[in-house]
Amino acid sequence: MAKANFEVPELQQYLEVPAVTPSTMAHSSPFVSRLEFQEPLGFPGELADDWQARALDKFGELLGKYRSLRVYLDSCVKCGSCTDKCHYFLGTKDPKNMPVGRQDLMRKVYRRYFTLAGRFFPKLVGAEDFTKEVLDDWYSYFHQCSQCRRCSVFCPYGIDTAEISMAAREIMDSIGMGQKYCNEIIAKVYKIGNNLGLPGPALLDTLEGLEEDVYDDTGVRVRYPIDKVGAEILLVTPSADFFAEPHVDGLIGYGKVFHEAGVSWTISSYASEGANFGMFIGSYENMRRIAQRIRKAAIDLKVKRIVFGECGHAWRVAYSFLNTLAGPWDFLDSRYPVPQHICEFTHGLIQEGKLTFDKSQNDDKVLTFHDSCNVARASRMGDRPGGQFDIPRAVIKAVCNNYYDMDEETIRDRTFCCGGGGGLLTDDLMELRVKGAKPRVEALNNVMAEKGVTHMAAICAICKSQFTKVLPFYGMDMEQIVSVHQLVSNAIVLTPGEDDEEPEDEDDENRDAEDDDDED
Ligand code: SF4
Ligand code: SF4
């Protein structure tokens, strides 16, 4: 069991609403961003003396720009329905982690400066001045919201605390109080092309290494191309897929599926990142700049289709906003969805009978599936309502013999966040991450005990990274979390290509010649 310098919650068989314990997480704040990470994003480097006036200007601008924000701040009736729905409240007991408690941090400032009653009778309507103490509370608790939207499912008015949290972060960024983790990552995307700062040559090395590994394992030459002009498909995937475990096993699976489909595809070294952290910081402008890279890559590489790999928030940005952010996509093949999810792509081939599987290759596992929040509650997949729930499960069941869902109150649109989404996947928030994972880990623990489940599959890079880190705090194994396309990869029966039996040196020559042709 991983050691913690905080109390790891005890797992319960049934979901228990904890007794409210104020300020248990008041100490939890991520590192504040520095000038070098603020400036590339267009934000001031540090808090200025007139921060309050600037913050209120920005607040007013957002209220004018996003009507939903004003509606959310005006319409809460304090019914209490959301109070026990947030995984961070359930794991930390802190009332400011109740969705309504989190909203009230912004609502009291809104009332003070943007409502008549709050200007003249602040005490009567719960309005408060925007002091430095209040700002510090914002910084702490708006970075204890993974923007998962679970609370909005249960709110009779549909109030979306995720949107409030995004607005708060946008206001804080605009006055020089950004979060280091997110802003450093976005700066890397602008400079190098991906969240991890992996340069093109390192990517090429990695992909060549994967080709060798797959050949050694299977005797079949599966290609993992990069910057291949004229390929049919551009694969946009989170950079964690290039090296992290179990993400890379998913990438191996995508390549095998493309191989069997007989389509040409490529990764772009320019837009080698599916993630878009602009959404986490609520910055439309940064979200747009990041998304525009995909457009440029698609045009430069002359592709016909765009397929996204396994990444929850990247899929939300792609599915819900890509057309607004970087469209129109009229230069792509209109017979295919723009964009298409890799699960949708694989599922389509399964339905057409174009893939052959040996399901027994996954018989060492009993599977369950974790619905990732941004896929479950902020997007769809395929052409039918609920496709985002049904398609990944159908893919898993096509490649595995043993599958069980977790408790229905914890899956599909009621799924619990992994605890590390929304820009919180950083070691300076480890206590929050472990405690926030409790409801999901409890449901996993129950299905392990009742059905003998051994592994949990996911289609989100952040969920996979989060679970590899936090499962050991609950006495579980980090390898219990797997990629959906890792399961596909294990079971898929590959068709040998013409060059598969050739000697190694000759084969390399063929490959060089093929690469030369591609460049032509
Ligand atoms: S969006 Fe998710 S993390 Fe944020 S308050 Fe609602 S339930 Fe909690
Ligand atoms: S469920 Fe909605 S209306 Fe009820 S307290 Fe929560 S935010 Fe307010």
CSV table of N, CA and C in Angstrom, one decimal, residues 11 47 95 160 192 491 504:
chain,number,residue,atom,x,y,z
A,11,LEU,N,-12.5,2.6,2.8
A,11,LEU,CA,-13.6,2.3,1.8
A,11,LEU,C,-14.8,1.6,2.5
A,47,LEU,N,0.1,39.0,-9.3
A,47,LEU,CA,-1.0,39.7,-8.8
A,47,LEU,C,-0.6,41.2,-8.7
A,95,PRO,N,-17.4,21.3,3.6
A,95,PRO,CA,-18.6,21.8,3.0
A,95,PRO,C,-18.4,22.8,1.8
A,160,ASP,N,-24.5,24.3,-13.5
A,160,ASP,CA,-23.3,23.6,-13.9
A,160,ASP,C,-22.1,24.2,-13.1
A,192,ILE,N,6.4,23.4,-28.1
A,192,ILE,CA,6.9,22.2,-28.6
A,192,ILE,C,5.9,21.3,-29.3
A,491,ALA,N,-6.4,-8.9,-28.1
A,491,ALA,CA,-7.3,-10.0,-28.7
A,491,ALA,C,-7.3,-9.9,-30.3
A,504,GLU,N,15.4,-9.2,-41.9
A,504,GLU,CA,15.4,-7.9,-41.2
A,504,GLU,C,16.0,-6.8,-42.1
